[in-house]
Short mmCIF file of C-alpha atoms in Angstrom, two decimals:
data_model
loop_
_atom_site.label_atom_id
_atom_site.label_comp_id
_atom_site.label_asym_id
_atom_site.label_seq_id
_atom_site.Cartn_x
_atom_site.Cartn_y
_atom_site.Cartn_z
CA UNK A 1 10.79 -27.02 -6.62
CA UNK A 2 8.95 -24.19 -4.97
CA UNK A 3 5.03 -24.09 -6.00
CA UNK A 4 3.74 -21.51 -8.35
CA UNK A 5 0.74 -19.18 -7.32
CA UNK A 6 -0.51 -16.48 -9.42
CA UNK A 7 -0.81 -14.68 -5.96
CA UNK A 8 0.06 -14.63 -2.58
CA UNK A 9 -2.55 -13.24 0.19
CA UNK A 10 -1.52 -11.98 3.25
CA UNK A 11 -3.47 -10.69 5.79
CA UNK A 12 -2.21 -9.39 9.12
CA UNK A 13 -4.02 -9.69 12.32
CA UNK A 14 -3.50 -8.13 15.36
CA UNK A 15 -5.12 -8.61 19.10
CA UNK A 16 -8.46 -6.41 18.44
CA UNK A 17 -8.89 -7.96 14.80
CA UNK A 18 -12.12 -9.54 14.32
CA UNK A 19 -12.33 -12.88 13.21
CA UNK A 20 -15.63 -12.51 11.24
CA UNK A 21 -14.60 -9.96 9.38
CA UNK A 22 -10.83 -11.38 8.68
CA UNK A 23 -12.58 -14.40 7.02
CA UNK A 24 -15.23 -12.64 5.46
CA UNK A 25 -12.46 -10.40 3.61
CA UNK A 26 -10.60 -13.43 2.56
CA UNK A 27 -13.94 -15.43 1.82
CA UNK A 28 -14.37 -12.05 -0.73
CA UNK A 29 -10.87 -13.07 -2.15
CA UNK A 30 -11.50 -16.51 -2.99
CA UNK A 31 -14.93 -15.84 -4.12
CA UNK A 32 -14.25 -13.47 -6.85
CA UNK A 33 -10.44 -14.41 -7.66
CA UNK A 34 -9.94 -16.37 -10.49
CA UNK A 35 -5.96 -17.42 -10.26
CA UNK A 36 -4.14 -19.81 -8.28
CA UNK A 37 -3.34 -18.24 -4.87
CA UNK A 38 -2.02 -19.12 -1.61
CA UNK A 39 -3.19 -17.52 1.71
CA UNK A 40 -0.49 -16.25 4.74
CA UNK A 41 -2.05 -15.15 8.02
CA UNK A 42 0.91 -12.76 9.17
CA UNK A 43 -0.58 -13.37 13.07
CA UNK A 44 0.80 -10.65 15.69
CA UNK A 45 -2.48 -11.24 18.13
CA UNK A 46 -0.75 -13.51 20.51
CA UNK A 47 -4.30 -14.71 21.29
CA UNK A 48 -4.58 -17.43 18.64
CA UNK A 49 -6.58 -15.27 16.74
CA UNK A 50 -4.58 -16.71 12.83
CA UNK A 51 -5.12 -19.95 14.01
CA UNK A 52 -9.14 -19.08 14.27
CA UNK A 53 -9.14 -17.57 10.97
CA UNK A 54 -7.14 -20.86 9.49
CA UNK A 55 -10.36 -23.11 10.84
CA UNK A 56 -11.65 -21.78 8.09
CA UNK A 57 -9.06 -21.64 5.15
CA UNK A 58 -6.98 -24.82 6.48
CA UNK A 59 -4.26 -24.24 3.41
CA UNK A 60 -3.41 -21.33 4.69
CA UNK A 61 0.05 -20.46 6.41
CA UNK A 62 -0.01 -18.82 9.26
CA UNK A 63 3.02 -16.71 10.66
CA UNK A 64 3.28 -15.87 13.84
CA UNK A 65 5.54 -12.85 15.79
CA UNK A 66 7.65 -14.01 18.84
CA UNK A 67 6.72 -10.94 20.53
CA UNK A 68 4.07 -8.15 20.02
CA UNK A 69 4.96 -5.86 17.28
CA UNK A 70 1.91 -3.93 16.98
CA UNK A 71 1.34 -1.27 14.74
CA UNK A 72 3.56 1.47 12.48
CA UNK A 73 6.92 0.09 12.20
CA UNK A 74 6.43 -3.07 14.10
CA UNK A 75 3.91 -3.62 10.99
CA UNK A 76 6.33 -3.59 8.62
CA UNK A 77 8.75 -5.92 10.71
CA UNK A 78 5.72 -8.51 10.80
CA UNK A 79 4.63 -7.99 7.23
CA UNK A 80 8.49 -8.37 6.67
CA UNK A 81 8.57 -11.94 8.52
CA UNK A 82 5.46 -12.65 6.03
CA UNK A 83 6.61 -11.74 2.95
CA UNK A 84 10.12 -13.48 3.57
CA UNK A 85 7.86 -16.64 4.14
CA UNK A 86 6.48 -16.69 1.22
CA UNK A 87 9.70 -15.70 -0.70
CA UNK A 88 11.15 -18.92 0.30
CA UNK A 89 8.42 -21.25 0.15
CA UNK A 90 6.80 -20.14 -2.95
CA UNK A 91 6.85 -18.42 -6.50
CA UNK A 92 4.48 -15.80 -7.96
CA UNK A 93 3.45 -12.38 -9.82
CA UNK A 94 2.35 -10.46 -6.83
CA UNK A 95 1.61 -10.61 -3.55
CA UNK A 96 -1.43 -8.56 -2.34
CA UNK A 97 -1.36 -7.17 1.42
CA UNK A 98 -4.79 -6.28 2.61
CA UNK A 99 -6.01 -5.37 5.80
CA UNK A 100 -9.23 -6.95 7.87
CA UNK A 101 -11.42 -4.10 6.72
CA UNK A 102 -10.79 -4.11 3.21
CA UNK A 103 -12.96 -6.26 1.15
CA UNK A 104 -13.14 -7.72 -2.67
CA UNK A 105 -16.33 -6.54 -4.35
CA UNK A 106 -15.44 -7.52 -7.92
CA UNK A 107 -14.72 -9.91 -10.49
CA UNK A 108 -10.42 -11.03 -10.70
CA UNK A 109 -9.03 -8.34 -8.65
CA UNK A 110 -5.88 -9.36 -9.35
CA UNK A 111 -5.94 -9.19 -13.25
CA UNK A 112 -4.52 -5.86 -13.97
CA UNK A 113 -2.04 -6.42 -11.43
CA UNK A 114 -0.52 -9.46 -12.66
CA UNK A 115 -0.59 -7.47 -16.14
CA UNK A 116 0.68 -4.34 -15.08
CA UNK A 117 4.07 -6.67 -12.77
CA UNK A 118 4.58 -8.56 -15.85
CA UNK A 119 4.49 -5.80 -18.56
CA UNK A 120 6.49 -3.58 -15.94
CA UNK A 121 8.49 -5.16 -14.06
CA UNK A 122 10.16 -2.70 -12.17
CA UNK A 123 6.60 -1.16 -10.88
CA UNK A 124 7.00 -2.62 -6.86
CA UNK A 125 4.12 -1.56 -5.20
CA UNK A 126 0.79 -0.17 -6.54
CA UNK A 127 -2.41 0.16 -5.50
CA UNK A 128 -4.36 3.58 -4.42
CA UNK A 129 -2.05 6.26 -5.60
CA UNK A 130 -1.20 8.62 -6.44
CA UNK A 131 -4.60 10.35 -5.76
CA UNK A 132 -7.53 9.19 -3.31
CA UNK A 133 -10.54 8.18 -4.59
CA UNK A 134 -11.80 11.16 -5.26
CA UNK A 135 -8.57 12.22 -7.22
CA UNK A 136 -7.31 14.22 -4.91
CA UNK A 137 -3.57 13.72 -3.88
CA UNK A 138 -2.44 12.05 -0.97
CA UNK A 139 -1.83 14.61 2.14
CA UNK A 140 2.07 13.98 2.47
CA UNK A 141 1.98 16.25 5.37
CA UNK A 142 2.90 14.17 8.75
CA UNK A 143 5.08 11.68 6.90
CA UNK A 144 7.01 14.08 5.23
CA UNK A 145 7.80 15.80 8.14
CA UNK A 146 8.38 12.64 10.16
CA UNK A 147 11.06 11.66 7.35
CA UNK A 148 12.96 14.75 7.02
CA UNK A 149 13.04 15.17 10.66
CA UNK A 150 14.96 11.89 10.78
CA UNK A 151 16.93 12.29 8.45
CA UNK A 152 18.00 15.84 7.93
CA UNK A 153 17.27 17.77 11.27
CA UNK A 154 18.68 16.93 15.05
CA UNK A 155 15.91 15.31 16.04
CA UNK A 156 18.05 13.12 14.39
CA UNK A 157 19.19 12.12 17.48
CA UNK A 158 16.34 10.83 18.53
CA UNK A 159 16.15 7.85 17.33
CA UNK A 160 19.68 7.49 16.00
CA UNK A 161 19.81 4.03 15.14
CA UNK A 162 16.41 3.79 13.01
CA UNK A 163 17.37 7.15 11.38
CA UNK A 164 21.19 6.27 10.30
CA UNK A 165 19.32 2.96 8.35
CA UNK A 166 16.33 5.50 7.46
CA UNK A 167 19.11 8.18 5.90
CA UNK A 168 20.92 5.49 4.00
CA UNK A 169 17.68 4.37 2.32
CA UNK A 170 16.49 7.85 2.06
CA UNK A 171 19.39 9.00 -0.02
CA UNK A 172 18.70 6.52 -2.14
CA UNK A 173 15.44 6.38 -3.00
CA UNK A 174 15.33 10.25 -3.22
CA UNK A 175 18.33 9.78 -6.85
CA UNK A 176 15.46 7.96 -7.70
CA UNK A 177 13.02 10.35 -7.73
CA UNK A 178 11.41 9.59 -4.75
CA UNK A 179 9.11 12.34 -3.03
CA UNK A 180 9.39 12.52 0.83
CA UNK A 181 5.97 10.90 2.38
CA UNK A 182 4.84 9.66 -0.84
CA UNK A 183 3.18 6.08 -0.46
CA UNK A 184 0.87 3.68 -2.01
CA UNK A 185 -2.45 3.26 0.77
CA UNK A 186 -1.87 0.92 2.80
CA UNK A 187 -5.27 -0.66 3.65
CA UNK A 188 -4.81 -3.29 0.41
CA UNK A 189 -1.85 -3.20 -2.11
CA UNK A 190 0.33 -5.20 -4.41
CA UNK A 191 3.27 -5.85 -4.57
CA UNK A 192 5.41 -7.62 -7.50
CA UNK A 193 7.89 -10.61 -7.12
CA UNK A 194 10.89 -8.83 -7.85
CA UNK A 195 10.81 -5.62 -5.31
CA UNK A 196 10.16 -8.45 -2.72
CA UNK A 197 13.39 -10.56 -3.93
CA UNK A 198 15.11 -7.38 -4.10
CA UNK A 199 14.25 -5.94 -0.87
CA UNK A 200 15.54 -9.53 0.96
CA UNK A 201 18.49 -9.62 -0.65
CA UNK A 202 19.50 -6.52 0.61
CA UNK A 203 18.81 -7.10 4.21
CA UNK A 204 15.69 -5.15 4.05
CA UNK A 205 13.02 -7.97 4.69
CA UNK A 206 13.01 -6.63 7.35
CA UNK A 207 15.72 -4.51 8.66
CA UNK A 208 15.13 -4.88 12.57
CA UNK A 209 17.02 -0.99 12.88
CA UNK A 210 13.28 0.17 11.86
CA UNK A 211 11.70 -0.64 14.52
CA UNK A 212 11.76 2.65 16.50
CA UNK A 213 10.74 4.70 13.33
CA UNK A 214 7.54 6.37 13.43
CA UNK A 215 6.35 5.66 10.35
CA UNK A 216 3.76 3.69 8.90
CA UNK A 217 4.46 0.26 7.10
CA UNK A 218 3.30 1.63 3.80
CA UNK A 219 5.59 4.53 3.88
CA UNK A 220 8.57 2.33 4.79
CA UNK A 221 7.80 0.22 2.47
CA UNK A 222 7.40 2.85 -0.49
CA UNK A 223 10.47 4.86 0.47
CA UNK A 224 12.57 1.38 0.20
CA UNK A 225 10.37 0.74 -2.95
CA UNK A 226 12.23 3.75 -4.94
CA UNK A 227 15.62 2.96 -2.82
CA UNK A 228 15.37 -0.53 -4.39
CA UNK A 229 15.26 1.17 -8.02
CA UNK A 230 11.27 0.38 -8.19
CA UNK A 231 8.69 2.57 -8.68
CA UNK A 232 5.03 3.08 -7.12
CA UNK A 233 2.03 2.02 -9.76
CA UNK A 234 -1.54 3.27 -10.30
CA UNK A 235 -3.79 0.77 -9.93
CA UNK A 236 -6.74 2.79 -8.97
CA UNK A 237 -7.48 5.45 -11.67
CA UNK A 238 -10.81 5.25 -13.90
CA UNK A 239 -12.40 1.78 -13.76
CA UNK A 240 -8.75 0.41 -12.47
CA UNK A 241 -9.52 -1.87 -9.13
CA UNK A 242 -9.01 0.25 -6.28
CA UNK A 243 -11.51 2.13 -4.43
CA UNK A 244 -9.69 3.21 -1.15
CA UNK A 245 -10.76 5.65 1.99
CA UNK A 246 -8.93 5.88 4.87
CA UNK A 247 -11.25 5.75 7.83
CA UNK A 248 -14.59 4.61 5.79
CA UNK A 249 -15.57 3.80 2.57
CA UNK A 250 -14.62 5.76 -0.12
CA UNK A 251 -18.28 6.10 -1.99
CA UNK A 252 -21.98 4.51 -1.63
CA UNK A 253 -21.75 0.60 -2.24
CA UNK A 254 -23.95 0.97 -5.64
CA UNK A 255 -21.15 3.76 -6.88
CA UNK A 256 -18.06 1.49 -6.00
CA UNK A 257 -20.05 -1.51 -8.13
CA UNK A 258 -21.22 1.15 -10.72
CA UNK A 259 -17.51 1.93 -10.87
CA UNK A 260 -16.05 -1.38 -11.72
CA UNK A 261 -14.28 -1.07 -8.23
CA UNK A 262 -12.64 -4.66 -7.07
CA UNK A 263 -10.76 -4.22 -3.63
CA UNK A 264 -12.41 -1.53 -1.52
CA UNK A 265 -11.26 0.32 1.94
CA UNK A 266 -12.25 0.60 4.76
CA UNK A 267 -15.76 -1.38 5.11
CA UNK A 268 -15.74 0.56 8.65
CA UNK A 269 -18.77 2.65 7.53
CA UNK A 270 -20.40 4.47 5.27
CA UNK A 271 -22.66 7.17 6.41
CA UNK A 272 -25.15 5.34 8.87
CA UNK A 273 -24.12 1.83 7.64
CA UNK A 274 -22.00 0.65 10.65
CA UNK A 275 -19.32 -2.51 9.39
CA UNK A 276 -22.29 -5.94 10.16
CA UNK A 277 -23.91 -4.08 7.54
CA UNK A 278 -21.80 -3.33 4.96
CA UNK A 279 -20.22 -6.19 4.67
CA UNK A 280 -23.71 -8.00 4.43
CA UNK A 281 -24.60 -5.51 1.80
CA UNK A 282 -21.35 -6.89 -0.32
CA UNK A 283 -22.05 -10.74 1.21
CA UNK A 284 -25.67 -10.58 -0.55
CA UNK A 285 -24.26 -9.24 -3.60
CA UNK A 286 -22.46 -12.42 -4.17
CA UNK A 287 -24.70 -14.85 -3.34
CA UNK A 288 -26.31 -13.36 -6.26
CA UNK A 289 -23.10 -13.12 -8.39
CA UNK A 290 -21.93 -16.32 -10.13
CA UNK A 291 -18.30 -15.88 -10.72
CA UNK A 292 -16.55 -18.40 -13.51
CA UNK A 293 -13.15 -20.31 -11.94
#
């Protein structure tokens, strides 16, 4: 029988991730979580880099790619290879994908996810959407245009291949309601049992034809959400978990505690706080925090 977490953790890595601040994200995890969890290393660094983080968290799996798959849709082919793993070596609620510069700042992160996958199950991926922290929506812009012109212009032709398997899942997902670019953020997100299930028993964990898409993994993944008959899920609104920026952090420290934020993006910077001391900002804070397992 397959063991039971609450959640599964992956991480990926790739050749200019930092290994300080990979462990110090998933050190933020397993401080504040208070479920049963299991760790994956999705390692695409071909430097031994997963194996440097697992020194440190020796349970954890790592996965590694056989070749470099680097970013965009070679991202969701390695994320694919990871979430596969831990469909067939484990059961759980949700799986939560978050990057090296996202961080846990708060008391069980996972809580309202596990709620909000078990009261509604066909939610497949939520996180920071549909607005930015600010509550602004999400500039659909570049991926929208990068979608349709797969799918329903010549340049088509580019890429024929990745945009025939792109179409198919395209036409789907839009009978489903699905709006052209639309994605959960990709810098940390959950993602429920059953979209994962779903998604590899339709050949779509991963579907190698993707790899020449230009695309991030996020939006893949969100278009084949709604293909899949799943929809995207809030999880960031009001005092909800996420508090997500792009390129830095999405508000002053104090405000994303003040604000009952849990999992936080990116810990790059934050005016003239460079990412040593941000994250020692956060690493103070729970020294001082005693969290109840």
């Amino acid at each position: 029988m397959k063991p039971y977490f609450d959640v599964i953790v992956v991480i990926p890595v790739g050749p200019n991730s930092s290994v300080a601040f990979a462990g110090d994200t998933l050190r933020s995890y397993v401080f504040y979580t208070r479920s049963s969890f299991k760790i994956i290393i999705a390692d695409d660094s071909h430097q031994g880099l997963g194996t440097a983080i697992q020194s440190d968290f020796p349970e954890a799996d790592v996965i590694r790619s056989a070749k470099p798959m680097g970013g965009w849709a070679g991202l969701y082919i390695m994320l694919s290879e990871a979430y596969q793993h831990a469909l067939h070596n484990y059961k759980f609620t949700a799986l939560l994908k978050i990057d090296t510069d996202a961080l846990v700042i708060g008391a069980e992160p996972e809580k309202d996810a596990i709620a909000l996958f078990r009261e509604h199950p066909f939610t497949g991926i939520a996180g920071q959407y549909p607005f930015d922290y600010h509550g602004m929506p999400w500039d659909l812009g570049w991926p929208k245009d990068r979608i349709l012109n797969g799918v329903t212009t010549w340049k088509f032709i580019k890429r024929p291949i990745a945009n025939i398997a792109l179409r198919k899942q395209y036409k789907k997902a839009l009978a489903n309601g699905y709006r052209a670019g639309e994605s959960v953020f990709g810098g940390a997100y959950f993602i429920g049992y059953s979209l994962v299930a779903k998604l590899y028993e339709h050949d779509l964990l991963p579907n190698h034809k993707f790899i020449k898409l230009n695309l991030g993994e996020d939006h893949i993944f969100a278009l084949l959400s709604l293909a899949m008959g799943f929809q995207l899920g809030d999880l960031a609104s009001g005092n909800l978990p996420f508090g997500c920026a792009w390129k830095g952090l999405a508000a002053h420290p104090e405000e994303l505690i003040q604000k009952d934020k849990k999992i936080i993006h990116s810990t790059r910077y934050w005016q003239n706080m460079n990412e040593d001391e941000i994250r020692s900002w956060f690493g103070a804070r729970r020294v001082g925090t005693a969290v109840k397992h």
